[in-house]
CSV table of C-alpha atoms in Angstrom, one decimal:
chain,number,residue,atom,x,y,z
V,27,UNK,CA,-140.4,-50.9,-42.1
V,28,UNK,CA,-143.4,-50.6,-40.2
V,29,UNK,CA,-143.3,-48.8,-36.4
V,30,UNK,CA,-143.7,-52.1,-34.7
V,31,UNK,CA,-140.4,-53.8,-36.7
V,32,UNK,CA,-138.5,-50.5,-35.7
V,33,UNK,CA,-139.4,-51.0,-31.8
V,34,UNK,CA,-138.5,-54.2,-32.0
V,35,UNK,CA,-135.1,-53.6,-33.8
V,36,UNK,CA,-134.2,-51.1,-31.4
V,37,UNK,CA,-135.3,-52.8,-28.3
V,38,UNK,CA,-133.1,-55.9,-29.4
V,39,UNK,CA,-129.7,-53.0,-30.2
V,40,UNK,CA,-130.4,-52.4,-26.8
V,41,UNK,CA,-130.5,-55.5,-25.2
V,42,UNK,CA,-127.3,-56.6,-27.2
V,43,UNK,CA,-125.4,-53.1,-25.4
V,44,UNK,CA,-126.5,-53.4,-22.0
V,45,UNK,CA,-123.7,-56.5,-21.1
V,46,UNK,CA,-121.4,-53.8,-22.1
V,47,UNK,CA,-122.1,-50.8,-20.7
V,48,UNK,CA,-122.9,-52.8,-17.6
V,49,UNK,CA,-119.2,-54.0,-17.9
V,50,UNK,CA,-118.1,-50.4,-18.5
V,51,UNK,CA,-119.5,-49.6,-15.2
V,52,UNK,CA,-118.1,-52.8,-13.4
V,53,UNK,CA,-114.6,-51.9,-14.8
V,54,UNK,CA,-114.7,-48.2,-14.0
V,55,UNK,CA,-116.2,-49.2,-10.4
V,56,UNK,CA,-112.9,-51.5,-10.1
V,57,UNK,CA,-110.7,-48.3,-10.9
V,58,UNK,CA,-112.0,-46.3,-8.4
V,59,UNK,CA,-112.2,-48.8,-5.6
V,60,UNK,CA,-108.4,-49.2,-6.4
V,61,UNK,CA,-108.4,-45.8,-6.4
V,62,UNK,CA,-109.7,-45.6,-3.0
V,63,UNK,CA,-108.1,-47.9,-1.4
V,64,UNK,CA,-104.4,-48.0,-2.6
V,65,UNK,CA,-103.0,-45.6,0.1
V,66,UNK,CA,-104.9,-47.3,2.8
V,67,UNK,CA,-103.1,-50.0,1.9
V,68,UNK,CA,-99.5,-48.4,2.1
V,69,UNK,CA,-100.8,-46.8,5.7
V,70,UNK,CA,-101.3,-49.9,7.1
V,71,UNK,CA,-98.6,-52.1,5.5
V,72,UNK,CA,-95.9,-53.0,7.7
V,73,UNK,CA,-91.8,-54.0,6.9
V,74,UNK,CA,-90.3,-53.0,4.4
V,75,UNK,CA,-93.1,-52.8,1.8
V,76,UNK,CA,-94.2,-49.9,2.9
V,77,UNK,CA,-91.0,-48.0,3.2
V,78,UNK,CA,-90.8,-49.1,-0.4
V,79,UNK,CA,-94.3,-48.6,-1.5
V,80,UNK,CA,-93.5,-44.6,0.2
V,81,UNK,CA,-90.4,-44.4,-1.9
V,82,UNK,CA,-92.2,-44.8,-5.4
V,83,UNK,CA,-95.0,-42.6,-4.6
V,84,UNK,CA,-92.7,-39.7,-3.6
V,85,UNK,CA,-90.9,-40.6,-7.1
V,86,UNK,CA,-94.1,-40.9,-8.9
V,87,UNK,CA,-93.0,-44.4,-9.7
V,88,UNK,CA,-96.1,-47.4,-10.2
V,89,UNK,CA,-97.0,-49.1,-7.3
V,90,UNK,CA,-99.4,-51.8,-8.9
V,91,UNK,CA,-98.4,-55.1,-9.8
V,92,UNK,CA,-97.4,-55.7,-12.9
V,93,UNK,CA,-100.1,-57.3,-15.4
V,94,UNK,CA,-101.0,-58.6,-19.4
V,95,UNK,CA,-103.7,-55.4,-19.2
V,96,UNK,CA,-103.0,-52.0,-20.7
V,97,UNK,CA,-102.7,-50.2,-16.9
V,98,UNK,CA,-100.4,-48.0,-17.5
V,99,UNK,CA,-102.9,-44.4,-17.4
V,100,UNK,CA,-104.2,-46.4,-14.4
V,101,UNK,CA,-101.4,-46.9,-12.8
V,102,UNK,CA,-100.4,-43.0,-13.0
V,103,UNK,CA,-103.9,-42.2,-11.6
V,104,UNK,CA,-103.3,-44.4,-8.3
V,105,UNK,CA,-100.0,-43.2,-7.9
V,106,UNK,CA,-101.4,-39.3,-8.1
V,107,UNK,CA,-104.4,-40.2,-5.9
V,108,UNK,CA,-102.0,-42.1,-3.4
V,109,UNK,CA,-99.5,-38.6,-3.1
V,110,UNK,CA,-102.4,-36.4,-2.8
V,111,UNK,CA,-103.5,-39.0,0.3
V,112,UNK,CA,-100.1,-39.0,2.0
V,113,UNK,CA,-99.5,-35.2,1.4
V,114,UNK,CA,-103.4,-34.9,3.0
V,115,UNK,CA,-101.9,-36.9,6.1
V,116,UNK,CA,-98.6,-35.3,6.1
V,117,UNK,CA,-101.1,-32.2,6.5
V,118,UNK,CA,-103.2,-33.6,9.7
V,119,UNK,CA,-100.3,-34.8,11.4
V,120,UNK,CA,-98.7,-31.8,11.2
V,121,UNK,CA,-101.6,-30.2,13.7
V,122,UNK,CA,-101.1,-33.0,16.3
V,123,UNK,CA,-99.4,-32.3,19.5
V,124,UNK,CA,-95.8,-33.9,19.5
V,125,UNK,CA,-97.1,-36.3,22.6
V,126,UNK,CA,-99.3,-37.9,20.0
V,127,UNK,CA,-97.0,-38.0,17.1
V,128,UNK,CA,-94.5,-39.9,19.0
V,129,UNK,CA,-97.0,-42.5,19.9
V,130,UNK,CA,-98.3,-42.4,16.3
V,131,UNK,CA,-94.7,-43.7,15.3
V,132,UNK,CA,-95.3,-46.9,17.0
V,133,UNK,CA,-98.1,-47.7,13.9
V,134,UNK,CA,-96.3,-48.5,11.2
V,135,UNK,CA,-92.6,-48.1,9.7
V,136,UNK,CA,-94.2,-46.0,7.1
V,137,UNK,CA,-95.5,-43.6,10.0
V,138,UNK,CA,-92.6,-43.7,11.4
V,139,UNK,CA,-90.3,-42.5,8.6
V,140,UNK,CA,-92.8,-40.0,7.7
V,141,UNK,CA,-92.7,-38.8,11.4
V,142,UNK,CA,-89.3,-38.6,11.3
V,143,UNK,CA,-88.5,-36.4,8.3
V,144,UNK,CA,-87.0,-33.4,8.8
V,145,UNK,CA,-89.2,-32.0,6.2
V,146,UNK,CA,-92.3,-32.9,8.4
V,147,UNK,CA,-90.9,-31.7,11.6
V,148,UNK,CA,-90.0,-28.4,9.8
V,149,UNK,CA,-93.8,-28.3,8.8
V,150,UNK,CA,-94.9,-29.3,12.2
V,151,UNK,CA,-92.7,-26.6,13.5
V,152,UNK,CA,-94.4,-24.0,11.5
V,153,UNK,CA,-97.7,-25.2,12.3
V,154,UNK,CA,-96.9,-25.2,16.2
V,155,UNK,CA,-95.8,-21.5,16.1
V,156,UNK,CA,-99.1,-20.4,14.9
V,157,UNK,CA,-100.6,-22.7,17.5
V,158,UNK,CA,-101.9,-21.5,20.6
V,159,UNK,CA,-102.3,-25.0,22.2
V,160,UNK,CA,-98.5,-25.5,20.9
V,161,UNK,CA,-97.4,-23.0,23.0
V,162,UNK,CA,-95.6,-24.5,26.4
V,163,UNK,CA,-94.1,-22.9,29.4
V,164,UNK,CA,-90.7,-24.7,30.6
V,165,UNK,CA,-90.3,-24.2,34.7
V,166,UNK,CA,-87.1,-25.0,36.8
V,167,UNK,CA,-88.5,-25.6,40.7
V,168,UNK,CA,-86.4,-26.0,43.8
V,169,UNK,CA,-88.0,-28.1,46.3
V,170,UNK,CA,-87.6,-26.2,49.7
V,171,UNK,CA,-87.4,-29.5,51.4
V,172,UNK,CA,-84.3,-31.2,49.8
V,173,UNK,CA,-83.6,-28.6,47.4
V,174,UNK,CA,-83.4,-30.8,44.7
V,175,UNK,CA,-84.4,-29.4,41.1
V,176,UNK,CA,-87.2,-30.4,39.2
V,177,UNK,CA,-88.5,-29.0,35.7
V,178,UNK,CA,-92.3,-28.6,34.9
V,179,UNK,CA,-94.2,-27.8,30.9
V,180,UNK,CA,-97.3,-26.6,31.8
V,181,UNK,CA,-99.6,-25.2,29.7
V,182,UNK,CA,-100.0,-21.5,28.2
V,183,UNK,CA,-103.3,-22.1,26.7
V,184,UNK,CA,-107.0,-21.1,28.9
V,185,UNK,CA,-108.4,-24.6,27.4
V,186,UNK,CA,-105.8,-26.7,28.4
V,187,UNK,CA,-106.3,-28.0,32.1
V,188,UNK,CA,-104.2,-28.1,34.9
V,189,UNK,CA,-103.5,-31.7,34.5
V,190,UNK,CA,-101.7,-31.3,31.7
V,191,UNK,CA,-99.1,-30.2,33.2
V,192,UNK,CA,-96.1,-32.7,32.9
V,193,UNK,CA,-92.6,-32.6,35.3
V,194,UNK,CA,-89.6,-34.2,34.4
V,195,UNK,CA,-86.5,-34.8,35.8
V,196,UNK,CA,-83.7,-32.9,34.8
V,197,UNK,CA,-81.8,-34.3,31.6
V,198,UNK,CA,-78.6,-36.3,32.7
V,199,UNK,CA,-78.8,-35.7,36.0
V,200,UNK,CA,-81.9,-36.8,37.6
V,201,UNK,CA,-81.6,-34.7,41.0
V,202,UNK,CA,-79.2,-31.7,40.2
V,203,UNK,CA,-78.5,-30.0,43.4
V,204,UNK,CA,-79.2,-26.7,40.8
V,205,UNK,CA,-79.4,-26.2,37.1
V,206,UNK,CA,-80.4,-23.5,35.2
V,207,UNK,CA,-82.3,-22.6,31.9
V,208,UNK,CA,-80.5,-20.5,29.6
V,209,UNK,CA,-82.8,-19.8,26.9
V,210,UNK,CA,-85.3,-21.6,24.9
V,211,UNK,CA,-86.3,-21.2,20.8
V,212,UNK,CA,-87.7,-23.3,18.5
V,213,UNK,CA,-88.6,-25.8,21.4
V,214,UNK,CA,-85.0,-26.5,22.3
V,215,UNK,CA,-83.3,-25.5,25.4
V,216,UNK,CA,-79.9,-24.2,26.7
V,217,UNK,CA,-79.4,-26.0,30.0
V,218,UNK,CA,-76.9,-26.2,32.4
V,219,UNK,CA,-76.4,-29.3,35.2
V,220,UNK,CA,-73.8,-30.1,37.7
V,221,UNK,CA,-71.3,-32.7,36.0
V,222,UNK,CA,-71.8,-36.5,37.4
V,223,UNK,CA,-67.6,-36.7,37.5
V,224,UNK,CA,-67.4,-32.8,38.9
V,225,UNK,CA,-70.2,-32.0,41.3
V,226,UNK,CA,-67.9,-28.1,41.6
V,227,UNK,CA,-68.6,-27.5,37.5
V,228,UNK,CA,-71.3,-28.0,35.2
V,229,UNK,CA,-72.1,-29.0,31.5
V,230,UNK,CA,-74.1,-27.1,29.3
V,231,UNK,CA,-76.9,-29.6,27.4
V,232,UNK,CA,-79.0,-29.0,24.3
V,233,UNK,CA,-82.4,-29.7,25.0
V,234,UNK,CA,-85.6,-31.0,23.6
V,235,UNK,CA,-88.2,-30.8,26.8
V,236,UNK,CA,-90.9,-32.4,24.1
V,237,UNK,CA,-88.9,-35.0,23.6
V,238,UNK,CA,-86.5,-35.6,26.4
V,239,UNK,CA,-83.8,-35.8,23.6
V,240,UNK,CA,-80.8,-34.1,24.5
V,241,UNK,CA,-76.9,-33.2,23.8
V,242,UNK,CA,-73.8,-32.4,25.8
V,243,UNK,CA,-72.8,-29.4,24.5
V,244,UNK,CA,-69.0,-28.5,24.2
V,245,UNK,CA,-67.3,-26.6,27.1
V,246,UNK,CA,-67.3,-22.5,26.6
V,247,UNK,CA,-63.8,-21.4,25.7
V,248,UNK,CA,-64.3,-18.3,28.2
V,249,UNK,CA,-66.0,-20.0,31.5
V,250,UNK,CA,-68.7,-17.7,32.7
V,251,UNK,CA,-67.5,-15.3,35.7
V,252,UNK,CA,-70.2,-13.0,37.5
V,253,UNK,CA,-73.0,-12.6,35.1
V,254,UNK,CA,-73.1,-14.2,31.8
V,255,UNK,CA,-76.1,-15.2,29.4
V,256,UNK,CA,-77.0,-17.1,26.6
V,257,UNK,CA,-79.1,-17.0,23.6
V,258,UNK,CA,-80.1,-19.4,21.0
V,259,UNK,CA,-81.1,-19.0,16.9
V,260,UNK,CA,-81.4,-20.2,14.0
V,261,UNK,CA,-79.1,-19.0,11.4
V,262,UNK,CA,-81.1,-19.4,8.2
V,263,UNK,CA,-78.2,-18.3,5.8
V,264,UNK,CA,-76.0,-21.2,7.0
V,265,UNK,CA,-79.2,-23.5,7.6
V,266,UNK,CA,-78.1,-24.1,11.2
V,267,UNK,CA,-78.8,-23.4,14.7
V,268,UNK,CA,-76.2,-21.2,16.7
V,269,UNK,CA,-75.3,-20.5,20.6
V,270,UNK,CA,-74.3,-17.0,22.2
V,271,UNK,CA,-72.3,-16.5,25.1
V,272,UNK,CA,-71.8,-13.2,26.5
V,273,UNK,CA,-71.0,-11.7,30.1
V,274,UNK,CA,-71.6,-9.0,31.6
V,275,UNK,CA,-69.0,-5.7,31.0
V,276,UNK,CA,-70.2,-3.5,33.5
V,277,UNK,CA,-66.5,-3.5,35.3
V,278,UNK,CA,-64.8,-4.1,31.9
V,279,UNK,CA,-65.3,-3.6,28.2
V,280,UNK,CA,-62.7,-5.9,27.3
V,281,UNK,CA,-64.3,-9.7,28.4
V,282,UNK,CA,-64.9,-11.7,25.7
V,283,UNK,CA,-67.8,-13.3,24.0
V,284,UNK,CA,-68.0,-16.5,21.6
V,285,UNK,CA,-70.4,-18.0,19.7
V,286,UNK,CA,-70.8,-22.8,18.8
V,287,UNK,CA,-72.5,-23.5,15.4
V,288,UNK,CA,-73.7,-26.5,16.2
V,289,UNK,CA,-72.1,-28.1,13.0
V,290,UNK,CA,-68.7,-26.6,14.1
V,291,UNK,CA,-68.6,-28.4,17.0
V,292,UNK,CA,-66.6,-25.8,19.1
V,293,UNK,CA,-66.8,-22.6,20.6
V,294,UNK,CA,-65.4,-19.6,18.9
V,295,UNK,CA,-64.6,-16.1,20.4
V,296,UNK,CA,-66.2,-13.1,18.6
V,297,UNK,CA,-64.7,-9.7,17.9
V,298,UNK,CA,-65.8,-6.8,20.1
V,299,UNK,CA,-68.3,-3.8,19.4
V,300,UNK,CA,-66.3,-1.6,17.2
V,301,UNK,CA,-67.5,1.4,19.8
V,302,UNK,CA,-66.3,-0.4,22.1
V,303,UNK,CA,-69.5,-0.3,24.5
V,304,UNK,CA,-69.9,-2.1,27.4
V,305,UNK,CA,-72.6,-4.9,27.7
V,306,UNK,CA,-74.8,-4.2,30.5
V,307,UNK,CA,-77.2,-7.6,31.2
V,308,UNK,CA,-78.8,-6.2,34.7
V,309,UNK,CA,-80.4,-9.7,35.6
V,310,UNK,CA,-80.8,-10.7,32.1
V,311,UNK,CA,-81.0,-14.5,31.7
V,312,UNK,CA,-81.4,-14.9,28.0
V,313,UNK,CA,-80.6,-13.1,25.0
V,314,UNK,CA,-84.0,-12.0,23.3
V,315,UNK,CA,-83.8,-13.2,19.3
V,316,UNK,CA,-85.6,-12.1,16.7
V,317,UNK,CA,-85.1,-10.7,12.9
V,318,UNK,CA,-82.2,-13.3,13.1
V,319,UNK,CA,-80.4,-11.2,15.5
V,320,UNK,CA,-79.5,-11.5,19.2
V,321,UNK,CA,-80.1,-8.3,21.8
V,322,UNK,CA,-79.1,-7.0,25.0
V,323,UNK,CA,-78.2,-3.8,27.3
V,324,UNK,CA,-75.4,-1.7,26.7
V,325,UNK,CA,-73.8,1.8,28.0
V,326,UNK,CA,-72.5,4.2,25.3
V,327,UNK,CA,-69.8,5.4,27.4
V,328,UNK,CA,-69.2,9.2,25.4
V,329,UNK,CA,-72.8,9.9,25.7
V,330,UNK,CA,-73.3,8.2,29.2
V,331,UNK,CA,-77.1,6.7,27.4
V,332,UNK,CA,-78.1,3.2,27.3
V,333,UNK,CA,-78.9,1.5,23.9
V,334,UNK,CA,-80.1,-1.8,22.7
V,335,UNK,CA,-77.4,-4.0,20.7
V,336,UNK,CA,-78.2,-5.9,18.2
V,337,UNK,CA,-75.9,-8.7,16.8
V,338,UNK,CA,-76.5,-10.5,13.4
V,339,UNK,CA,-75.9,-14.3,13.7
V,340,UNK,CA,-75.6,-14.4,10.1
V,341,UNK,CA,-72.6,-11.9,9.4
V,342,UNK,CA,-71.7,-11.8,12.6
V,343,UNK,CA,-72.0,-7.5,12.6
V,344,UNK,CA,-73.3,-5.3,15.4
V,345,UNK,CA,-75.9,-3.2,15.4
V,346,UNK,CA,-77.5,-0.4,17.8
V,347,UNK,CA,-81.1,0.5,18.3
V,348,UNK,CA,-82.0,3.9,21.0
V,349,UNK,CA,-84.4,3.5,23.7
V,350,UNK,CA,-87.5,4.8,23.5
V,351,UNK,CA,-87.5,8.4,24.5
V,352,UNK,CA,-89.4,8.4,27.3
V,353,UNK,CA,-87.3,5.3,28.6
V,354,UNK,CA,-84.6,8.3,28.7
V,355,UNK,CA,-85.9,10.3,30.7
V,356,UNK,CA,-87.0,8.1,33.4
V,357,UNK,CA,-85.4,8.7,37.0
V,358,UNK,CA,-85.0,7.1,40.6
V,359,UNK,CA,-83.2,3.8,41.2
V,360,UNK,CA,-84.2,2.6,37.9
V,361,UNK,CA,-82.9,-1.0,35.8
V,362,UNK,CA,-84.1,-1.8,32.1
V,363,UNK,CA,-84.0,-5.2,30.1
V,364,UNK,CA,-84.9,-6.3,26.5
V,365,UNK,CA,-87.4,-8.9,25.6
V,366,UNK,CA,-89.7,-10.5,22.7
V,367,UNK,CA,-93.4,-11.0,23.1
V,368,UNK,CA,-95.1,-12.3,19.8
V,369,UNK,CA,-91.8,-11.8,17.6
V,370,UNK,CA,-91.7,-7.9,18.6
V,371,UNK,CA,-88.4,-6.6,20.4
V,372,UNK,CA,-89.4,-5.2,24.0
V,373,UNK,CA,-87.5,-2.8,26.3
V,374,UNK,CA,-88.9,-2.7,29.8
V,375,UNK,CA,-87.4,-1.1,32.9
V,376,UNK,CA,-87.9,-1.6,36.8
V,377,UNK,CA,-88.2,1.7,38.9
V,378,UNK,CA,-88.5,2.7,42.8
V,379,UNK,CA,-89.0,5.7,44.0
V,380,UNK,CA,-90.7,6.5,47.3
V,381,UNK,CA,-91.1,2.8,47.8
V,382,UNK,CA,-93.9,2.7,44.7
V,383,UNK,CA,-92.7,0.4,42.3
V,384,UNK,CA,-93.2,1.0,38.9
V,385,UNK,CA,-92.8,-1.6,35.7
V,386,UNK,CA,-93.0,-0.2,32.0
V,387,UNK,CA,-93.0,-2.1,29.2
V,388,UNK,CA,-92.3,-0.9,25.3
V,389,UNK,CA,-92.6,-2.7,21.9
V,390,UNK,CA,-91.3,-2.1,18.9
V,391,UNK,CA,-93.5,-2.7,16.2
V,392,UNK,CA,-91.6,-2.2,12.9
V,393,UNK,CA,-88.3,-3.3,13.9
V,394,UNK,CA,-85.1,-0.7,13.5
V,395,UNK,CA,-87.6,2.5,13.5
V,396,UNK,CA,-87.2,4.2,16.4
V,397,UNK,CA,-90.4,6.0,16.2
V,398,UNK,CA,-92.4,2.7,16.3
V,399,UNK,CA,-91.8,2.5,20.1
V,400,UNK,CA,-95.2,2.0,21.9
V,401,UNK,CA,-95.6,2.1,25.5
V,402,UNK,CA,-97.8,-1.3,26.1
V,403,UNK,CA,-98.3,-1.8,29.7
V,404,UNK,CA,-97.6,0.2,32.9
V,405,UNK,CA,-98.0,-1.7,36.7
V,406,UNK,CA,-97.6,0.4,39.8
V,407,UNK,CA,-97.9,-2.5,42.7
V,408,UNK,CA,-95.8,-1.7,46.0
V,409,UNK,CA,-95.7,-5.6,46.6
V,410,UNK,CA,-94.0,-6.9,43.2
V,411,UNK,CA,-90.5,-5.9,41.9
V,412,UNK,CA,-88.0,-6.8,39.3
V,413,UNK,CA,-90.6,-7.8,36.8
V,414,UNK,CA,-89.2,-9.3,33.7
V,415,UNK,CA,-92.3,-10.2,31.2
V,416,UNK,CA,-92.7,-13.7,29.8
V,417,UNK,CA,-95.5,-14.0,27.3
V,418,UNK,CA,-98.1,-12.4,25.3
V,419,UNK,CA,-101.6,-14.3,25.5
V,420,UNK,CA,-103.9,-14.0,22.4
V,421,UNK,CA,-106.1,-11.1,24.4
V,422,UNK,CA,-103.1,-9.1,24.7
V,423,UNK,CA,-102.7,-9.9,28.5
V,424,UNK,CA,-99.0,-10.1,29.3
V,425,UNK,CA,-97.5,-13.1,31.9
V,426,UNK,CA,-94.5,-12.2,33.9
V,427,UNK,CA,-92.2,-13.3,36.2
V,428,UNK,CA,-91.5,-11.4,39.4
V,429,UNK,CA,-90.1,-11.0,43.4
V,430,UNK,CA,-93.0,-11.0,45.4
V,431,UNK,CA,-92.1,-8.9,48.9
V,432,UNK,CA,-94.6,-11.1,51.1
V,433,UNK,CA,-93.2,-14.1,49.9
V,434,UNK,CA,-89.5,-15.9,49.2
V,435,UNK,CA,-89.0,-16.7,45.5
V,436,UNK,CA,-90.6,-15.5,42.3
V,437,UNK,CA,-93.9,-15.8,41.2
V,438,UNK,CA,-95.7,-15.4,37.9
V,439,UNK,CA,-98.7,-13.3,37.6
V,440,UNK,CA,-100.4,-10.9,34.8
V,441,UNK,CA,-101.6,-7.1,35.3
V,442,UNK,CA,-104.8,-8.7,36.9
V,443,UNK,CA,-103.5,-10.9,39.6
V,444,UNK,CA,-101.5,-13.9,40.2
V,445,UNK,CA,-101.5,-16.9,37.2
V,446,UNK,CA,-103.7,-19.4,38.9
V,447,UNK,CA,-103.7,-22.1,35.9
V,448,UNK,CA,-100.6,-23.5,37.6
V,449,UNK,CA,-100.3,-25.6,40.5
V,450,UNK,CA,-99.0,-23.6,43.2
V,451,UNK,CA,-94.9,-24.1,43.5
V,452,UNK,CA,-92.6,-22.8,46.5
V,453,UNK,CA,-89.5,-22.2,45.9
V,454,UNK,CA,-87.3,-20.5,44.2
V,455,UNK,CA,-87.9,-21.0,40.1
V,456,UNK,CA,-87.7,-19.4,37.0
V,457,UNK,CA,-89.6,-19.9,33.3
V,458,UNK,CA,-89.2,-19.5,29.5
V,459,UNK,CA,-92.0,-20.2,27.1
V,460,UNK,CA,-91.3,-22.2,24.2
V,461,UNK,CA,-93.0,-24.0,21.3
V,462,UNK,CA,-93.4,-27.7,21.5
V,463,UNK,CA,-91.4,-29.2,18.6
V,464,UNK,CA,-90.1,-32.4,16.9
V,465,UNK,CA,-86.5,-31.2,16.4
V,466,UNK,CA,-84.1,-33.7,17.7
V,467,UNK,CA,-80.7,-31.8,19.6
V,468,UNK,CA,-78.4,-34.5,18.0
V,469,UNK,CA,-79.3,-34.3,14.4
V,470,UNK,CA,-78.2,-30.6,14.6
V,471,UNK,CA,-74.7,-31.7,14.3
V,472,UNK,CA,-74.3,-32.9,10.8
């Protein structure tokens, strides 16, 4: 065959495979526009479809209409592609502040069941805690005027902008002649309001401030007399969020203390320190809780010491962790208190002498060792006492609340001058910082 026939063989082979490969291509263009476009589709679906469509993805189930073509390695391709898409927007969401997801919820039923799981708000959760725009601050104002309550969630972060701050009227009772916040975690609070049917008692609420979602709580077993506090954790052995109530034993070591797991539905009283110590609270308004534990003062009556108790929320079993030693030695008209700044445990105490006052503040940075104590911040200002701190910002600067002398009420400030980020508010008011959160009070019940 001479080199001209060949060419021409070859050239006509060619021209004979091009419809094919050309179809190749076409097909294989088809597949990955499909491919593309599938979970689009399911985002922006509406009814029921979509809650279905959601269903056989998460079971790895075909979503394609049935045809007479062999689809079947197709079909598992678009249901893999369409998981790895919602698992990418489960992951975006997941970094939005909860304002935004709860208007996101309005787009389709499928965002809104996605939204809604209590897987995603447990992610979302996580997310927030490492989030320093997530990080709120949850005020309760008096007005001087009327001295009606209001509640404020301003913002902890530098970039965030006055304006954002939001107030709210108090849950359930839109002008409480008082109220009180008890203690915040996980971006729920303990609140207490004046009953609507018994302006003499209260109610104690659960509280999402993100939210506005709340829940009566059921009345304490032991009603608080003189000073009593609360604290609130997470229990992660049961899988359930739990409520302490303690009061103060400075007169007594007998009062009582109980405990409400929210999926028990009632209070229940606790047994006492087998040392029989008295709790000491000093001011305390909350029970500092970390390594799934609750804290507070207490006097170890033989050896006339203070020491930090710890109480498990799991087991239910006491614990005791000493001062730091120079806390022991300190002199002079002199009150301590126990915090948590960044998940560490804090001691700090409150001292006058010579009218110099004088705030201290510890951390314990390995938890249970007693020789991890580490003095973190000393203040010496005549015109600021009773300082309890607040928060830790991400320079290492420390926010707390105290009684300013020139002025009535409390103020907030840091080691170098008064918080200005905040609108000014007179009056007398108090603050917790919390974590904004989807967590809804109710669906802590069952």
């Amino acid at each position: 065959m001479t080199q001209k026939k060949r060419n021409e063989v070859k050239l006509a082979n060619s021209s004979s495979s091009a419809p094919m490969i050309q179809k190749a291509k076409k097909k294989k263009s088809v597949a990955n526009t499909k491919k593309a476009n599938i979970f689009n589709q399911v985002i922006i679906s509406n009814g029921e479809d979509a809650t279905q469509k959601f269903n056989h993805i998460s079971k790895g189930k075909n979503i394609v209409e049935p045809s007479n073509d062999n689809t079947d390695q197709m079909d598992v391709d678009l249901a893999t592609a369409a998981h790895f898409q919602e698992e990418l927007l489960m992951d975006i969401l997941s970094r939005l502040p909860v304002r935004s997801l709860l208007q996101f919820k309005c787009v389709s039923k499928f965002w809104n069941t996605l939204i809604s799981e209590p897987y995603f708000k447990m992610k979302h959760l996580n997310h927030a805690k490492n989030d320093q725009d997530s990080q709120k601050f949850l005020i309760a104002h008096r007005c001087p005027k009327d001295y009606i309550w209001s509640m404020y969630c301003v913002p902890l972060s530098s970039v965030q902008p006055v304006e954002d701050v939001q107030k709210f009227d108090c849950p359930s009772n839109p002008k409480p002649c008082r109220c009180a916040i008890h203690c915040c975690y996980d971006g729920l609070a303990v609140f207490e309001v004046p009953d609507n049917l018994d302006k003499k008692s209260s109610i104690l609420l659960l509280w999402n401030p993100s939210t506005r979602e709340s829940l009566l709580l059921p009345p304490l077993e032991f009603p608080p007399e003189g000073d009593s506090t609360f604290g609130l954790g997470y229990d992660s052995t049961s899988g359930e969020y739990k409520i302490l109530h303690i009061r103060d034993g400075l007169g007594s070591c007998k009062l009582p203390s109980e405990i409400l797991a929210l999926k028990g539905g009632s209070w229940r009283s606790i047994d006492e320190h087998p040392r029989g110590i008295c709790t000491v609270l000093l001011g305390m308004r909350s029970l500092p809780f970390v390594h799934e534990a609750f804290h507070w003062i207490a006097i170890l009556k033989k050896l006339k010491c203070f020491v930090v108790v710890s109480f498990s929320i799991s087991n239910e079993v006491y614990g005791e962790i000493p001062l730091p030693k120079e806390m022991l030695s300190l002199k002079g008209n002199t009150s301590i208190g126990v915090s948590v700044l960044e998940g560490m445990l804090c001691i700090y105490s409150n001292s006058t002498r010579q009218r110099n006052e004088t705030f201290k503040l510890w951390v314990l940075k390995e938890y249970g060792v007693e020789e991890s104590w580490t003095r973190l911040l000393t203040i010496e200002d005549p015109w600021i006492c009773n300082v309890v701190p607040k928060y830790r910002f991400a320079d290492g600067e420390v926010l707390f609340r105290c009684l300013l002398h020139q002025q009535s009420g409390n103020g907030f400030r840091t080691p170098s001058g008064p918080f200005v980020s905040w609108p000014r508010l007179d009056g007398i008011q108090n603050g917790y910082a919390f974590t904004e959160s989807l967590i809804s009070p109710k669906s802590l019940t069952y």
